[in-house]
Tab-separated table of C-alpha atoms in Angstrom:
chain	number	residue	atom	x	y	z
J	1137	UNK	CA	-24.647	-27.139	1.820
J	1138	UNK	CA	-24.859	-25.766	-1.512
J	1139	UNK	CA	-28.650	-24.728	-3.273
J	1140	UNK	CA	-29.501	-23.934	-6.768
J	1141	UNK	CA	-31.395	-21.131	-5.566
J	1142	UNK	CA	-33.153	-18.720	-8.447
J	1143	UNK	CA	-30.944	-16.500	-10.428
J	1144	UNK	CA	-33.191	-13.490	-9.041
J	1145	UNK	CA	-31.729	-12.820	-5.446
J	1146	UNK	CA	-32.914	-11.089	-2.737
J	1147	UNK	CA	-30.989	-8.631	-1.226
J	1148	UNK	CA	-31.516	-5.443	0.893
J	1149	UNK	CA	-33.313	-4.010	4.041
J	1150	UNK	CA	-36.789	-2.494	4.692
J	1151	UNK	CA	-38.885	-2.117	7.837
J	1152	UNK	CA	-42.651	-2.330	8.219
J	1153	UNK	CA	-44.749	-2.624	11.276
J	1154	UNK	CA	-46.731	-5.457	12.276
J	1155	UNK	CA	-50.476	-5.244	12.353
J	1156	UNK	CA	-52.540	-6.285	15.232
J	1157	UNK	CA	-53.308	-9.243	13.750
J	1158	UNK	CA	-48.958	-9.997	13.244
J	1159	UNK	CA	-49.371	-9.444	9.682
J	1160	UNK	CA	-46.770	-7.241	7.146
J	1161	UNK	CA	-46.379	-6.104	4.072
J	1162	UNK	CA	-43.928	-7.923	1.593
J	1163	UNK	CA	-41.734	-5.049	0.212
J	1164	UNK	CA	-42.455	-4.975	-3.730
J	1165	UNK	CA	-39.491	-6.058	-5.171
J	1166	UNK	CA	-39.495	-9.818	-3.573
J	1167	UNK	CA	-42.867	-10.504	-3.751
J	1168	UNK	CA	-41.944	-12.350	-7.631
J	1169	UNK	CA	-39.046	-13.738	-5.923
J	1170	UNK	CA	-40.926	-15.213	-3.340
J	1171	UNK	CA	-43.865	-16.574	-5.236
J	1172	UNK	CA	-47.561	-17.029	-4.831
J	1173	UNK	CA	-46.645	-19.107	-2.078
J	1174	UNK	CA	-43.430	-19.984	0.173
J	1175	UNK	CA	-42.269	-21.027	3.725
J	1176	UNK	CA	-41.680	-19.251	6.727
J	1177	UNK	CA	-39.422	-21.050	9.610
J	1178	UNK	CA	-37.200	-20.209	11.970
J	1179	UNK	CA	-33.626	-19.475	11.610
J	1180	UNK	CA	-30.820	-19.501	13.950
J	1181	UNK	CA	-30.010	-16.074	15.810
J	1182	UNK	CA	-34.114	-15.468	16.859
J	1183	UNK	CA	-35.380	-14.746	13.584
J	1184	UNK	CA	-37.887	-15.727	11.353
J	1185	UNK	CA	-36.650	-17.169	7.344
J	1186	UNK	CA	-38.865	-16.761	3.891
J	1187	UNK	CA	-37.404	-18.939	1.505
J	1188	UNK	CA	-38.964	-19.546	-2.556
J	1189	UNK	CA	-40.317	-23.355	-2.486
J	1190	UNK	CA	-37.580	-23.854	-4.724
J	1191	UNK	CA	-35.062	-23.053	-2.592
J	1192	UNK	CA	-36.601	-24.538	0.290
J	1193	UNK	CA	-37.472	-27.704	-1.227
J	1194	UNK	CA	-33.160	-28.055	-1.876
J	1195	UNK	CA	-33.041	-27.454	1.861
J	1196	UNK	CA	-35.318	-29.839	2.316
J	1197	UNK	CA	-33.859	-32.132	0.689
J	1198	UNK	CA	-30.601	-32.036	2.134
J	1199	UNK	CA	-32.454	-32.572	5.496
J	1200	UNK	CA	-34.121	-35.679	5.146
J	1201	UNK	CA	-32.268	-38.803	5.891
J	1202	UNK	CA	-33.171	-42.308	5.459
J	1203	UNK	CA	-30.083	-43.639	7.072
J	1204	UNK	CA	-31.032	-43.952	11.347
J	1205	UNK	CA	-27.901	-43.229	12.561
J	1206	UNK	CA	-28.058	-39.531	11.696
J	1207	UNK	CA	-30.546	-39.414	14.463
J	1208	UNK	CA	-27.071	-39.541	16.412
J	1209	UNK	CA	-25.440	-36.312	14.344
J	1210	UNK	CA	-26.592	-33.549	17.046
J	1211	UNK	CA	-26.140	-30.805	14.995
J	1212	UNK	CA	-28.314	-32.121	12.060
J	1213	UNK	CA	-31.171	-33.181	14.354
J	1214	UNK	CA	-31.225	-29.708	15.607
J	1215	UNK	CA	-31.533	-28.167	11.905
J	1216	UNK	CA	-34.373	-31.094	11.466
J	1217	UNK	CA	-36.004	-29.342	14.665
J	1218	UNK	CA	-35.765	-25.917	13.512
J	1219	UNK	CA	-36.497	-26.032	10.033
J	1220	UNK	CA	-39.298	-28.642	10.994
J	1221	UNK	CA	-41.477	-26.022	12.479
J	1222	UNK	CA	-42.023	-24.704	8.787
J	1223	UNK	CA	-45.107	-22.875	7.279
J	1224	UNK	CA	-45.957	-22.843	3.582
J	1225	UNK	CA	-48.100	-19.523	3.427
J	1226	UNK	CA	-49.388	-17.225	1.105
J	1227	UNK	CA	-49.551	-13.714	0.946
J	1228	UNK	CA	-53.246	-11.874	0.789
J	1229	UNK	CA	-54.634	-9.886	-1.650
J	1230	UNK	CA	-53.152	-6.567	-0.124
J	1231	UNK	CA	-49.323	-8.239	0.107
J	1232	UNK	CA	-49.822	-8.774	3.473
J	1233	UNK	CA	-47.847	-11.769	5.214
J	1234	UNK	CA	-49.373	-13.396	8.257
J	1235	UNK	CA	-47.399	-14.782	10.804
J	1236	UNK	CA	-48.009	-18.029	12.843
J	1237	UNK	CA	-48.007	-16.824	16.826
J	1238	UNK	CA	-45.188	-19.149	17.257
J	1239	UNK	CA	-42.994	-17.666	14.858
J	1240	UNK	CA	-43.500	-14.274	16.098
J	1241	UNK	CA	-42.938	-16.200	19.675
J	1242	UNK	CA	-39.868	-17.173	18.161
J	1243	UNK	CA	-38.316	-14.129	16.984
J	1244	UNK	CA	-39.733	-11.590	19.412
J	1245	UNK	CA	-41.743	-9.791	16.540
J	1246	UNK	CA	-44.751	-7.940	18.666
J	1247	UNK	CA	-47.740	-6.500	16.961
J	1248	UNK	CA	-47.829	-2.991	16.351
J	1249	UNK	CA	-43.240	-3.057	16.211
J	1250	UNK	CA	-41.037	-2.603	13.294
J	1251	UNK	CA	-39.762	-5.824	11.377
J	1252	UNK	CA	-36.315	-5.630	10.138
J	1253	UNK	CA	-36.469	-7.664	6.829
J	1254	UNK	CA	-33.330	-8.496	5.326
J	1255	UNK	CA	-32.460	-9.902	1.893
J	1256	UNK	CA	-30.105	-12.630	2.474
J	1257	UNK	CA	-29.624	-13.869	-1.261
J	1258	UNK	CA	-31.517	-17.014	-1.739
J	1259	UNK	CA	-34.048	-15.877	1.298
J	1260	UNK	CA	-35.635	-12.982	3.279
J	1261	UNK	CA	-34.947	-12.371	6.736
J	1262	UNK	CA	-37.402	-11.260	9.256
J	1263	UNK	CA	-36.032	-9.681	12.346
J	1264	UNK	CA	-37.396	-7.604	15.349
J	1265	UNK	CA	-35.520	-4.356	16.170
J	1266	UNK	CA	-33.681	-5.912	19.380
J	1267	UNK	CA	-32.276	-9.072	18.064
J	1268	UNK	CA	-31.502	-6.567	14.497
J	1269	UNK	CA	-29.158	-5.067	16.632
J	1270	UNK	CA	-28.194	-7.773	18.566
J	1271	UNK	CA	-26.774	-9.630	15.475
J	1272	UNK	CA	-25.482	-6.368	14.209
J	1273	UNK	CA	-23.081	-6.289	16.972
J	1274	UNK	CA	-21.242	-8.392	14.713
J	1275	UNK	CA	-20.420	-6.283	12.111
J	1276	UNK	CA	-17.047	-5.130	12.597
J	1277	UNK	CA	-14.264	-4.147	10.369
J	1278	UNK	CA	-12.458	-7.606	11.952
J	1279	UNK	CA	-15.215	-9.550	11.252
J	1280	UNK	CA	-15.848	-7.981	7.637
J	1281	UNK	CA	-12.312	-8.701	7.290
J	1282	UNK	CA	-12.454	-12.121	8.077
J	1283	UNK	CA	-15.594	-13.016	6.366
J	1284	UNK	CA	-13.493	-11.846	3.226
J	1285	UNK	CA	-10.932	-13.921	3.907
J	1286	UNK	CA	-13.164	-17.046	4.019
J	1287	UNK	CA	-15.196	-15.988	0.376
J	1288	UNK	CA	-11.677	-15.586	-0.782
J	1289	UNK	CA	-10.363	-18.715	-0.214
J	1290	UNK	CA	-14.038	-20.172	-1.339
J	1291	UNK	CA	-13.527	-18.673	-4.367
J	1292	UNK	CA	-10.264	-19.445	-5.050
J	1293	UNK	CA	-11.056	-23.076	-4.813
J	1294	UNK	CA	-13.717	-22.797	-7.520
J	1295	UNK	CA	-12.003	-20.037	-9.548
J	1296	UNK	CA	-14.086	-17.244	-8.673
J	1297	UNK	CA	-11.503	-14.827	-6.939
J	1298	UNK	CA	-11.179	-12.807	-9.875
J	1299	UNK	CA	-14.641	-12.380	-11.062
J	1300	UNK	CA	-15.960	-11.543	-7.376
J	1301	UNK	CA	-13.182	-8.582	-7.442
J	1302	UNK	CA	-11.219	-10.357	-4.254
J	1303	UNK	CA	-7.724	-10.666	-5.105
């Protein structure tokens, strides 16, 4: 699925700690990004997604089906499910994020623990420590490798290869 997101990306890591009220601080430089408001929902891999309304509302859109018998496609019900338990929220006054209990639930974010947030291009990703490095696990020199190999046969289809530097 492909989304106009906004030129401005996110990318990068930061950690904060969660209040005792599961609140954090949105690091400065995606708070424009993000907007006066946005939605949190869960993501696959136990972690928590911010996404612009821009963005999301793509996502959205690509979601919703008027035709019944996608209730039968299994693996689009179960993005309908996850996305489904979305939040539009809005930071406070002090750039402070709250987060619903079941989101926290979700991603095993605890009050008073670091949260991993990750830039992911068109979103933010909020992790806790453990399933950070859970997922991490992942990032090997084969998998690097391989990943390449997929963005450089996605960009050779739409004539990208050369301006991405992948030849």
């Amino acid at each position: 699925m492909a989304l106009n997101a906004p030129t401005k990306r996110m990318w990068g890591r930061y950690e904060h700690s969660l209040d005792d009220k599961g609140r954090m601080v949105v690091p400065q430089r995606f708070r424009e990004i993000l907007g006066e408001e946005f939605v949190l929902t869960t993501g696959p891999g136990l972690h928590v997604r911010a996404y612009p309304l821009a963005v999301w509302e793509e996502l959205e859109a690509s979601l919703v089906s008027s035709n019944p018998l996608d209730e039968l496609n299994p693996d689009l019900v179960v993005l309908q499910r996850m996305f489904g338990s979305c939040e539009f929220v809005r930071p406070d006054k002090e750039s402070r994020l709250s987060i619903s209990r079941h989101l926290r639930e979700w991603a095993k974010l605890r009050e008073g623990e670091i949260c991993i947030i990750v830039g992911s291009g068109s979103r933010l990703e909020l992790w806790s420590r453990q399933n950070w490095e859970t997922c991490s696990t992942e990032f090997t020199a084969e998998r690097t490798a391989a990943a390449a190999n997929v963005l450089k046969g996605l960009s050779e289809d739409t004539g990208q290869a050369a301006a991405l530097g992948i030849s």
